[in-house]
Coordinates of C-alpha atoms (C1' of nucleotides) in Angstrom, one line a residue:
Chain A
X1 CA 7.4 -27.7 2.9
X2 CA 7.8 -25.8 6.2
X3 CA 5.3 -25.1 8.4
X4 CA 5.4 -21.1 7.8
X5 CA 4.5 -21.6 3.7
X6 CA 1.6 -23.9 4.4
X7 CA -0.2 -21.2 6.6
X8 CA 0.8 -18.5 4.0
X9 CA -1.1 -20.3 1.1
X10 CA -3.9 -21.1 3.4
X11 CA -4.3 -17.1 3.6
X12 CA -5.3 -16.9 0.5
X13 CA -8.7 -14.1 -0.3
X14 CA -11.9 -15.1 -0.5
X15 CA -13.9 -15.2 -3.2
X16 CA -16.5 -12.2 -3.1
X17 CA -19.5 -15.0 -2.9
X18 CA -18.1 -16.0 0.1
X19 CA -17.5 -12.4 1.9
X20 CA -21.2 -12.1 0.6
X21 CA -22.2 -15.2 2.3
X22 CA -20.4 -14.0 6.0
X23 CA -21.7 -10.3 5.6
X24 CA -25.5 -12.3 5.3
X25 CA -24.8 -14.7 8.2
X26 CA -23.4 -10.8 10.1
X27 CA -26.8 -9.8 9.6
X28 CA -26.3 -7.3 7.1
X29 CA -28.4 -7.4 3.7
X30 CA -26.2 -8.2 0.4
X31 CA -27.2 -5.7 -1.6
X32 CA -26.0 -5.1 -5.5
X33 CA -23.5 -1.8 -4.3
X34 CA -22.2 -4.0 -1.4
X35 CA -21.9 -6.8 -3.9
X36 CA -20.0 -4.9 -6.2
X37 CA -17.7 -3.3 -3.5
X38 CA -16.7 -7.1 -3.0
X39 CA -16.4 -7.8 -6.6
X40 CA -14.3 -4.6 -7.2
X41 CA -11.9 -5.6 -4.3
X42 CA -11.4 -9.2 -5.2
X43 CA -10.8 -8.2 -8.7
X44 CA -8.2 -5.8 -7.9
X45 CA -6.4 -8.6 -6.1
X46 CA -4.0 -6.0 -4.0
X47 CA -4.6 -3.1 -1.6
X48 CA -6.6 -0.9 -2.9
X49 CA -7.7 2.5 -2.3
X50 CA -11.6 3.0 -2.3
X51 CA -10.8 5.8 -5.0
X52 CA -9.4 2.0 -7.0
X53 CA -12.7 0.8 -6.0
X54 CA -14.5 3.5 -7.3
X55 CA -12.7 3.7 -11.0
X56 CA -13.0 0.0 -11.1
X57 CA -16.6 -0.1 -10.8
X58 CA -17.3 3.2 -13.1
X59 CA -15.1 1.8 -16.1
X60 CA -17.9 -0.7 -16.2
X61 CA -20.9 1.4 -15.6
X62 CA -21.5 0.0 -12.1
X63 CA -20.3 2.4 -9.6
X64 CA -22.6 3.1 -6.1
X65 CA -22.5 6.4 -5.2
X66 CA -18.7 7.2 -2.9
X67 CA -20.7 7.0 0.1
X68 CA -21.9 3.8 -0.3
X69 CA -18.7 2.8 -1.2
X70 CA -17.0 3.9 1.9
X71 CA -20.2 2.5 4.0
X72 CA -19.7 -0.6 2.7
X73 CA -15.5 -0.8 2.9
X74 CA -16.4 0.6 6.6
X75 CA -18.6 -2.0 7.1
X76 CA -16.5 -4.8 5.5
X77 CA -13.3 -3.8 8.3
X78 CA -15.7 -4.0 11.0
X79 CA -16.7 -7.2 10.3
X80 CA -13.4 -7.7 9.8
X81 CA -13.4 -8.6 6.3
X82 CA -11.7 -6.2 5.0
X83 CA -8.6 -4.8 6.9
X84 CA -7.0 -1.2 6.7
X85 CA -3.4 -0.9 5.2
X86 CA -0.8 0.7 7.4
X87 CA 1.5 2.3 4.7
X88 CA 4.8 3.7 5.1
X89 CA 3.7 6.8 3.7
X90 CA -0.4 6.7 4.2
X91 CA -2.6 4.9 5.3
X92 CA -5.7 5.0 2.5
X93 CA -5.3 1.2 1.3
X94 CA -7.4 -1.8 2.4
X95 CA -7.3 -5.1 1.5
X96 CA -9.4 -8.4 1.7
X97 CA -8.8 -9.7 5.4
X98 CA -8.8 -13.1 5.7
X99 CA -9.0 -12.7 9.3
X100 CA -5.4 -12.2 9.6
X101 CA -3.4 -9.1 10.6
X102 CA -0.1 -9.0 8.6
X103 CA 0.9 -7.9 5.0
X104 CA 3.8 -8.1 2.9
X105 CA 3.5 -5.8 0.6
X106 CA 5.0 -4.6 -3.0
X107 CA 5.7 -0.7 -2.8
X108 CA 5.9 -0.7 -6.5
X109 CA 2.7 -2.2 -8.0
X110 CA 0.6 -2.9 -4.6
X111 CA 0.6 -6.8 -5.0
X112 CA 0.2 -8.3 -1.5
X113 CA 1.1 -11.9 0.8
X114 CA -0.6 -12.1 4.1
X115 CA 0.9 -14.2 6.6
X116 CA -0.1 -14.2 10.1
X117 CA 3.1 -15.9 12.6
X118 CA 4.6 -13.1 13.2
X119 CA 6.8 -14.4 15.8
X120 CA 6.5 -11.3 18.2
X121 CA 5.4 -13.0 21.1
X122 CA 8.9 -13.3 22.6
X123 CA 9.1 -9.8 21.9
X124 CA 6.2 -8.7 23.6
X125 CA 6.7 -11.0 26.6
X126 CA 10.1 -9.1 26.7
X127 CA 9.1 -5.7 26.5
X128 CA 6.3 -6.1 28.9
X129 CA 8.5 -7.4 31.2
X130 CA 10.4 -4.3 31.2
X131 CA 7.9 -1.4 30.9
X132 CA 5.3 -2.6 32.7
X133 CA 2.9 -1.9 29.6
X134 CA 0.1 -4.4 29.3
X135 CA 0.0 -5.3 25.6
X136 CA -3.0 -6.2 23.6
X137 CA -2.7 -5.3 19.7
X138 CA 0.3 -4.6 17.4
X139 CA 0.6 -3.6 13.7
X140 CA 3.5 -5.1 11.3
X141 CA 3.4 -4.3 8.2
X142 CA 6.2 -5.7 5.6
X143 CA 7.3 -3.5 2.3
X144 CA 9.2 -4.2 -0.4
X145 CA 9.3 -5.1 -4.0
X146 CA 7.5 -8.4 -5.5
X147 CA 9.3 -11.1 -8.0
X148 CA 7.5 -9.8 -10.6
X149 CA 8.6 -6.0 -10.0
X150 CA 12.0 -7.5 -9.2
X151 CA 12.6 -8.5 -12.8
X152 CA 10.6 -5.3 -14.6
Chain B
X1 CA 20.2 -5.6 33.4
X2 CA 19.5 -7.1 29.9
X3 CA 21.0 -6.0 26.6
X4 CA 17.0 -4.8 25.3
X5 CA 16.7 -2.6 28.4
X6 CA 19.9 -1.0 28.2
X7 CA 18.7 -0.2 24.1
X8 CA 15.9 1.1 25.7
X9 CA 17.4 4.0 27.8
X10 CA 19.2 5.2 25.1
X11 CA 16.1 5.7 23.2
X12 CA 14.9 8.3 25.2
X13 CA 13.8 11.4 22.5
X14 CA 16.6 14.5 21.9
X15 CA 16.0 17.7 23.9
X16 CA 14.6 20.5 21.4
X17 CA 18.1 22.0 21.3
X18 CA 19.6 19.3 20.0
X19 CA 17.1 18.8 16.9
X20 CA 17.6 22.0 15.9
X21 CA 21.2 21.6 16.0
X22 CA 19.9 18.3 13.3
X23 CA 18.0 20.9 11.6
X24 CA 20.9 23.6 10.8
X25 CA 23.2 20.4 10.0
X26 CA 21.0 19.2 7.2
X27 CA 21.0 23.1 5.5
X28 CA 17.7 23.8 7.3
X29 CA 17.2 27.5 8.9
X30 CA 16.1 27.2 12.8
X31 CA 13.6 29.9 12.7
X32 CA 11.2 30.7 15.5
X33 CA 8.2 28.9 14.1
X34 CA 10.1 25.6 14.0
X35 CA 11.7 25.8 17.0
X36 CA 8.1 26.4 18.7
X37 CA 7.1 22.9 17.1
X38 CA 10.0 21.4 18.4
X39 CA 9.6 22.8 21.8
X40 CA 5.5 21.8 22.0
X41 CA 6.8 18.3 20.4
X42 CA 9.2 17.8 23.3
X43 CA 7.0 19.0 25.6
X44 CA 3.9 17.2 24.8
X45 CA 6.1 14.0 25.5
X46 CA 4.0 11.3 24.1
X47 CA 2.5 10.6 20.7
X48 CA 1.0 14.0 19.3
X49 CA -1.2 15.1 17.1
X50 CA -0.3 18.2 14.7
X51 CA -3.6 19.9 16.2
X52 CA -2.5 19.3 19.7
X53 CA 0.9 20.8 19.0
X54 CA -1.4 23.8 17.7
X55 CA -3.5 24.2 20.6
X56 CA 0.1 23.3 23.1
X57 CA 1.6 26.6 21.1
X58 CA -2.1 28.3 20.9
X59 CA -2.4 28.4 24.8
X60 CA 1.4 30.4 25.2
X61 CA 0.7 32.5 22.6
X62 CA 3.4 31.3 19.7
X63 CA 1.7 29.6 17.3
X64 CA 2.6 30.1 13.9
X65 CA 0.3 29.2 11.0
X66 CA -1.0 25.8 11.0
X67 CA 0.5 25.7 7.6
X68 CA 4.5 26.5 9.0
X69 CA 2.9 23.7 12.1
X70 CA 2.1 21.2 9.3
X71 CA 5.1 22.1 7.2
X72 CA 7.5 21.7 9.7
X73 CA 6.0 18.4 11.0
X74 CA 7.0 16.9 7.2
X75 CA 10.0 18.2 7.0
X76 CA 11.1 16.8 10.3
X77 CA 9.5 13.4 9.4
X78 CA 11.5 13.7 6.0
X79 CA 14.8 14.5 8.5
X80 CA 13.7 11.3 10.3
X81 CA 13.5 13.8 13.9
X82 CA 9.9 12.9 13.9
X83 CA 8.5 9.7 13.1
X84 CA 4.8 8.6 11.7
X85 CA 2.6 6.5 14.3
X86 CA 0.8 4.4 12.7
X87 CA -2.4 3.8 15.3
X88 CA -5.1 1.1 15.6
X89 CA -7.7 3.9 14.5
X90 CA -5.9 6.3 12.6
X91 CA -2.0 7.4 11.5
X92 CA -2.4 11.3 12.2
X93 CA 0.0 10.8 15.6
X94 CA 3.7 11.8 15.4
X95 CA 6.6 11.1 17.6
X96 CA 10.4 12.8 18.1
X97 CA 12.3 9.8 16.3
X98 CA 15.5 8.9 17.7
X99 CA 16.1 7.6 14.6
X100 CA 14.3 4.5 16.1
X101 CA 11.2 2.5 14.1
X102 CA 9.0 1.2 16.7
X103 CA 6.7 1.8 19.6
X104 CA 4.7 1.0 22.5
X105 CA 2.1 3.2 22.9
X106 CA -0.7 3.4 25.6
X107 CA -4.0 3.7 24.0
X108 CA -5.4 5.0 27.1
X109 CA -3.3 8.2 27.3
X110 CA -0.8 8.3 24.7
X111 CA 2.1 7.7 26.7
X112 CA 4.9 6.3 24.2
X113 CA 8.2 4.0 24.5
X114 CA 10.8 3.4 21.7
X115 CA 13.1 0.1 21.3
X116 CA 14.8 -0.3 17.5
X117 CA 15.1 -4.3 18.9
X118 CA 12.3 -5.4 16.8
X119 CA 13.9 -9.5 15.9
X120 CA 11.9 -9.4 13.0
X121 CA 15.3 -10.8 10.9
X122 CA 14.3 -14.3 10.8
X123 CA 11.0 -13.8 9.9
X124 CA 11.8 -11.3 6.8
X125 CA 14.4 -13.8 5.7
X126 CA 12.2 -16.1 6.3
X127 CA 9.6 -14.7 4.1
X128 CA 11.6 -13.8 1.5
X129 CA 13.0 -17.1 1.1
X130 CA 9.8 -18.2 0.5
X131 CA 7.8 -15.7 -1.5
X132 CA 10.8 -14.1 -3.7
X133 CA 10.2 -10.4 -2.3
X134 CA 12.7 -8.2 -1.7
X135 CA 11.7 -6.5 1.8
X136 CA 13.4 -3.4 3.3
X137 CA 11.0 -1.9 5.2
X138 CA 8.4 -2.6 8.0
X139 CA 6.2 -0.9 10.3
X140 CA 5.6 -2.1 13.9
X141 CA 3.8 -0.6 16.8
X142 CA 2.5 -2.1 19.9
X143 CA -0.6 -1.1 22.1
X144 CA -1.5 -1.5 25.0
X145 CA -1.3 0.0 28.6
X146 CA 1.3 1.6 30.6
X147 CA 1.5 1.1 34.2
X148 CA 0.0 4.3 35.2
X149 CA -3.2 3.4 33.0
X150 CA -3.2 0.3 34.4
X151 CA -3.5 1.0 37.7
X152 CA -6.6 3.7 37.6
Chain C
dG1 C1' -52.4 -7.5 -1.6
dG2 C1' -51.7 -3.3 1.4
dT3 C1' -49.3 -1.2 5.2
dA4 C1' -45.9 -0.2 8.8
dG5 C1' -41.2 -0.7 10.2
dT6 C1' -36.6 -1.3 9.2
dG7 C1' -32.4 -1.2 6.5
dT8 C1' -30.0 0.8 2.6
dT9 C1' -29.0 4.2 -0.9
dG10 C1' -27.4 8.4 -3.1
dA11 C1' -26.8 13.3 -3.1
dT12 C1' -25.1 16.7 -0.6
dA13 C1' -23.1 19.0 3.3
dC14 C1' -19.7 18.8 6.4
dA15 C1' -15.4 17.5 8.9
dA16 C1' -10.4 16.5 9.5
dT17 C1' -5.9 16.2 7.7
dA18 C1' -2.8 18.0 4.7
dT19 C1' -0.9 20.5 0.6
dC20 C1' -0.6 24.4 -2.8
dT21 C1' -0.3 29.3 -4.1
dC22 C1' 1.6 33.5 -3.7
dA23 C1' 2.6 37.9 -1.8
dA24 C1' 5.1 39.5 2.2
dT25 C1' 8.9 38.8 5.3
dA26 C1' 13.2 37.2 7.2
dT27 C1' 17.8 35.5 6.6
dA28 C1' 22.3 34.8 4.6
dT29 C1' 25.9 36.2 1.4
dG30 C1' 28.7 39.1 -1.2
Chain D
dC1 C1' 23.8 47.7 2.0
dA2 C1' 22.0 45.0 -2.0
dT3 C1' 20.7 41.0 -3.7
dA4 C1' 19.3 36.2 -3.7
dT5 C1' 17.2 32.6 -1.3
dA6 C1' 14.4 30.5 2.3
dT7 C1' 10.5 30.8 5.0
dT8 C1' 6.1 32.4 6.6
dG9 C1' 1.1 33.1 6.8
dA10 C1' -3.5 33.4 4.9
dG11 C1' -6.5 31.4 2.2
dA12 C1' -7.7 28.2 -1.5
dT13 C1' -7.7 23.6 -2.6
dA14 C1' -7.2 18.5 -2.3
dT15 C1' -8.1 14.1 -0.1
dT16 C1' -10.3 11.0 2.9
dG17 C1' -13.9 10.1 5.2
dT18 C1' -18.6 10.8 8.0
dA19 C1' -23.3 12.9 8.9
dT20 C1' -27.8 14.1 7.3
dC21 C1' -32.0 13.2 5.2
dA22 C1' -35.4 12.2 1.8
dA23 C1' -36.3 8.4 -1.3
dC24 C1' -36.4 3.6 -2.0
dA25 C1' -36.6 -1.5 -1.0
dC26 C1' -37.4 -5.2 1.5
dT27 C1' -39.9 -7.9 5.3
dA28 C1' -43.4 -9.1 8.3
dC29 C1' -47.8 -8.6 9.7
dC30 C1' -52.6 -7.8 9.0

DNA sequence: GGTAGTGTTGATACAATATCTCAATATATG
DNA sequence: CATATATTGAGATATTGTATCAACACTACC
């Protein structure tokens, strides 16, 4: 098994108990609509909107008001938790972190891998090399269709 | 001089002239509205916002409706003239395309370079080798500084 | 157990980005 | 020129998100 598939099943989410468990040790109270916000998101097991979110947790009767909602995914991507969704069309989807920056992602259903070599440093050496630029941050996203949506 | 650099010239974005001529070629009227976007856009010469387009055209007197400013802006993205970036923050920047995905981008004061030279081939095949997807798109943009930035 | 201080919630107002509607206008074609 | 089509602008609407603020909940202290 090579080196690059170990690290991509090591990425899998973590369970909501856990997120619950890291937003306590931030400092931060885990409170029932911050609960469900993390039950929502690891039950929809893609990247989700927080208009997902929201239907989620009203088909069963346990919907915070939006505002919380968005509090709470706010909160969640500044704690890094959570991480924002750079689509090739919008930009409205988060998913579960993991602490890691990169997504493959199915434009069909939403299903998503995170991996996080993304091999760029000899890029960025390159191009720093030749602008001058100072480089700190990148975003990659991947898109394309899953096995499953492959085969449907 | 290295084969990246040389890409890198050549990337420099199309005078507004010459999108238009794009325009017209697709079966798109160059009316005056549009060609005021596309002369703020070139003139603005970084990463823009549509609302700084606005207030670009707002200051010389020619600014058409924000809804011909926003209209325009997606139908040049659809033409691939103008490109999407996708920011650390937000995704409400555009660019003049070049037909080129990716960018450098100063966070400090927008400044913006292109290179299409992204080597993300082995990791894609890579990737889908070992998790069955089918990928055919990606996002990537860099940040950082540019040496003007870096320097003040 | 009561009280003060803090954090959190939910409803609502507001903001920013973007699209839709539709009558008026401009442009191209015969 | 007449007609058909494309485009515009104004305003309404949609979507995503944040700000405000009173009510509530929890914690620590007395």
């Amino acid at each position: 098994m090579s080196r690059l598939l170990k690290q991509q099943q090591a990425l899998l989410p973590a369970p909501a108990h856990e997120l619950a468990e890291q937003m306590a040790e931030a400092g931060y109270k885990v409170t029932q609509p911050r609960l469900a916000v993390l039950r929502a998101a690891v039950a929809l097991d893609k990247a989700f909107t927080v208009h997902e979110l929201e239907q989620w947790l009203l088909e069963r009767n346990e919907s915070p008001g939006i505002a919380s909602i968005f509090r709470t995914v706010k909160l969640l991507c500044d704690l890094e938790l959570f991480q924002r969704i750079h689509g090739l069309e919008d930009c409205h989807r988060y998913s579960i972190s993991g602490g890691h920056a990169h997504h493959l992602i199915c434009v069909s259903c939403g299903a998503l891998k995170s991996f996080d070599n993304c091999g760029l440093r000899d890029l960025i050496t390159t191009l720093e090399q030749q602008t001058g630029y100072h480089i700190n941050d990148h975003v990659l996203e991947l898109f394309g269709h899953c096995p499953r949506c492959l085969t449907v």
